Amino acid sequence: MQLRIICSIGFFALLMASIYALIANIFWLDIVSHIGYYIFAFLWFIHQRKAYNVYYYLFLGLTLISYSLGMFDKFWVFGDVALLLQAISFLPLIMEATKHFKLKNMSNFMVLYLFSIIGLNTYLLLLHINEMKTYISGDVTSTIYTFYYLNLGALGITAMVYYLNSFSKKSMYFISLAISIIFANILRDMGVFYFKDISVEIAESIIRMGSALFLVLFFITSEKRLKLDDFT
């Protein structure tokens, strides 16, 4: 209980530090706050499970390294490397999620619905990538952004399929995690490519704090038997 109180205070302090960093334009402090979210999220649930599988550590390690490199994004190629590591970090989450579901006995309507949603999201994603290329200078950066958004789209599709096929608590945490990651990165790109708005940046910081919590909840929650075997 005392540890959770400390973590609650830590989350609040980090959020306040992030807001101050955004207002005072202290970029490194905002990044440190985001790193701190993952540390306190780990500590918050440390009493429930002390060991995580390799996918958790891969995602966490790649994410924290990319955040750290992001503090030097104006120097050399650190910004591109940070974005590449973030893109790669989505793969362990996708692989972990696919371990817990398998499609079976789906109705024709559900199959049509899934392919329609996947097709629509793929089309919108490609439109977004093409629009981003007008703001990006350099073929290498453009390629990394394309790889990044394709992985982000794959994460969202995996979360949707997993949730529709499972309806378990674990799948709810995963789709919440995926949505948090997607929205946080969209809000970040709004400031990078379009305009900076303090309210948008604060919302991004809050969402990143939520994603840190959903990450731990997803990995510490056991997958139970599928409740629905037939989608009709």
XYZ file of C-alpha atoms in Angstrom:
232
model
C 0.000 0.000 0.000
C 2.814 2.417 0.842
C 4.489 1.655 -2.498
C 1.276 2.454 -4.363
C 0.984 5.757 -2.524
C 4.558 6.560 -3.508
C 3.799 5.585 -7.114
C 0.663 7.749 -7.140
C 2.685 10.715 -5.936
C 5.343 9.847 -8.504
C 2.830 9.779 -11.359
C 1.406 13.137 -10.292
C 4.882 14.662 -9.936
C 5.897 13.369 -13.369
C 2.731 14.719 -14.959
C 3.305 18.125 -13.377
C 6.932 18.013 -14.520
C 5.798 17.153 -18.044
C 3.292 20.018 -18.114
C 5.927 22.433 -16.816
C 8.392 21.144 -19.410
C 5.873 21.736 -22.191
C 5.090 25.245 -20.998
C 8.748 26.164 -20.422
C 9.837 24.329 -23.586
C 12.227 22.012 -21.712
C 12.249 19.080 -24.114
C 14.514 16.751 -22.142
C 12.371 17.055 -18.986
C 9.268 15.997 -20.913
C 11.109 12.929 -22.250
C 12.363 12.036 -18.756
C 8.776 12.265 -17.490
C 7.630 9.788 -20.135
C 10.411 7.399 -19.140
C 9.372 7.777 -15.500
C 5.819 6.675 -16.327
C 7.076 3.205 -17.257
C 9.200 2.963 -14.120
C 6.336 3.830 -11.771
C 3.906 1.608 -13.697
C 6.290 -1.310 -13.159
C 6.569 -0.500 -9.457
C 2.794 -0.074 -9.088
C 2.135 -3.728 -9.955
C 5.394 -5.229 -8.722
C 3.572 -7.054 -5.897
C 1.456 -9.004 -8.424
C 4.246 -10.445 -10.531
C 7.990 -9.947 -10.405
C 8.869 -11.729 -13.664
C 7.791 -10.752 -17.187
C 8.390 -12.518 -20.467
C 10.902 -11.497 -23.117
C 8.358 -9.517 -25.168
C 7.719 -7.142 -22.279
C 11.409 -6.444 -21.819
C 11.956 -6.074 -25.573
C 9.192 -3.485 -25.894
C 10.194 -1.675 -22.717
C 13.892 -1.650 -23.573
C 13.384 -0.450 -27.148
C 10.896 2.202 -26.026
C 13.114 3.617 -23.287
C 16.164 3.635 -25.557
C 14.199 5.407 -28.282
C 12.980 7.997 -25.760
C 16.532 8.551 -24.563
C 17.833 8.975 -28.109
C 14.900 11.279 -28.815
C 16.442 13.854 -26.496
C 19.201 14.241 -29.089
C 17.003 14.168 -32.188
C 18.603 17.368 -33.527
C 22.035 15.758 -33.588
C 23.319 13.466 -36.365
C 20.862 10.575 -36.991
C 19.589 10.099 -33.439
C 16.078 11.185 -34.387
C 15.824 8.618 -37.186
C 17.288 5.847 -35.012
C 14.846 6.695 -32.199
C 11.890 6.476 -34.596
C 13.183 3.187 -36.026
C 13.473 1.678 -32.537
C 9.937 2.784 -31.736
C 8.706 1.098 -34.913
C 10.524 -2.127 -34.017
C 9.177 -1.987 -30.445
C 5.633 -2.592 -31.726
C 6.619 -6.029 -33.057
C 7.042 -7.694 -29.616
C 3.551 -6.477 -28.654
C 2.089 -7.900 -31.862
C 3.858 -11.234 -31.316
C 2.697 -11.421 -27.700
C -0.919 -10.707 -28.667
C -0.982 -13.285 -31.469
C 0.013 -15.974 -28.954
C -3.383 -15.657 -27.278
C -5.912 -15.831 -30.081
C -6.859 -17.865 -33.100
C -9.653 -17.252 -35.552
C -12.277 -19.958 -35.878
C -15.956 -20.361 -36.736
C -16.294 -16.756 -37.860
C -19.443 -15.863 -39.785
C -19.246 -14.455 -43.306
C -20.487 -11.134 -41.977
C -17.682 -10.937 -39.401
C -15.070 -11.869 -42.016
C -16.440 -9.169 -44.350
C -16.471 -6.654 -41.480
C -12.872 -7.411 -40.520
C -11.574 -7.142 -44.073
C -13.538 -3.930 -44.619
C -12.098 -2.313 -41.498
C -8.596 -3.522 -42.304
C -8.903 -2.272 -45.894
C -10.256 1.120 -44.836
C -7.582 1.619 -42.202
C -4.870 0.538 -44.657
C -6.131 3.053 -47.215
C -6.246 5.883 -44.664
C -2.810 4.901 -43.389
C -1.320 5.049 -46.889
C -2.917 8.462 -47.441
C -1.366 9.657 -44.187
C 2.051 8.295 -45.150
C 1.916 10.051 -48.524
C 0.946 13.307 -46.823
C 3.789 12.951 -44.305
C 6.298 12.587 -47.146
C 5.622 16.202 -48.169
C 6.952 17.329 -44.774
C 9.916 14.931 -44.632
C 13.257 15.601 -46.234
C 15.416 12.613 -47.133
C 14.660 9.144 -48.467
C 15.972 7.395 -45.342
C 13.709 9.357 -42.992
C 10.764 8.819 -45.327
C 11.396 5.056 -45.385
C 11.632 4.909 -41.594
C 8.369 6.826 -41.211
C 6.673 4.464 -43.659
C 7.952 1.430 -41.719
C 6.901 3.117 -38.471
C 3.321 3.776 -39.565
C 2.913 0.353 -41.143
C 3.905 -1.250 -37.830
C 1.609 1.120 -35.954
C -1.238 0.139 -38.263
C -0.430 -3.551 -37.795
C -0.555 -3.037 -34.030
C -4.025 -1.497 -34.282
C -5.339 -4.263 -36.545
C -3.893 -6.954 -34.264
C -5.551 -5.338 -31.246
C -8.915 -5.203 -33.014
C -8.784 -8.820 -34.194
C -7.591 -10.009 -30.775
C -10.383 -8.180 -28.958
C -13.146 -9.325 -31.326
C -11.929 -12.913 -31.067
C -11.455 -13.016 -27.308
C -13.418 -10.442 -25.294
C -11.175 -11.303 -22.332
C -9.813 -8.845 -19.808
C -6.346 -9.312 -21.263
C -7.568 -8.385 -24.750
C -9.260 -5.273 -23.321
C -5.956 -4.162 -21.826
C -4.206 -4.806 -25.130
C -6.642 -2.833 -27.263
C -6.490 -0.017 -24.682
C -2.687 -0.120 -24.902
C -2.738 -0.099 -28.712
C -5.214 2.799 -28.866
C -3.138 4.758 -26.345
C 0.050 4.249 -28.358
C -1.668 5.186 -31.625
C -3.325 8.324 -30.266
C -0.190 9.460 -28.407
C 1.868 9.220 -31.578
C -0.768 10.941 -33.696
C -0.867 13.826 -31.214
C 2.942 13.956 -31.256
C 2.999 14.161 -35.041
C 0.452 16.969 -34.975
C 3.046 19.091 -33.179
C 5.909 17.914 -35.384
C 4.293 18.369 -38.793
C 1.390 20.778 -38.313
C 1.167 23.022 -35.269
C 2.107 22.973 -31.604
C -0.677 23.301 -29.049
C -0.071 22.995 -25.318
C -3.413 21.259 -24.667
C -2.621 18.631 -27.322
C 0.832 18.035 -25.847
C -0.601 17.676 -22.327
C -3.167 15.202 -23.642
C -0.328 13.239 -25.255
C 1.556 13.092 -21.955
C -1.542 11.841 -20.086
C -2.176 9.194 -22.732
C 1.453 8.018 -22.520
C 1.040 7.642 -18.773
C -2.043 5.505 -19.412
C -0.198 3.384 -21.978
C 2.511 2.617 -19.399
C -0.150 1.276 -17.028
C -1.983 -0.700 -19.731
C 1.334 -2.257 -20.783
C 1.935 -3.775 -17.361
C -1.721 -4.785 -16.941
C -1.644 -6.595 -20.275
C 1.428 -8.627 -19.391
C 0.438 -9.517 -15.839
C -3.107 -10.580 -16.753
C -3.661 -14.205 -17.654
C -5.596 -15.097 -20.790
C -8.733 -17.014 -19.935
C -10.746 -19.396 -22.119
C -12.454 -17.742 -25.062
C -15.994 -16.818 -24.152
C -17.278 -16.736 -27.737
C -16.474 -19.469 -30.225
C -18.919 -18.420 -32.945
C -19.535 -14.901 -34.247
C -23.067 -14.767 -35.608
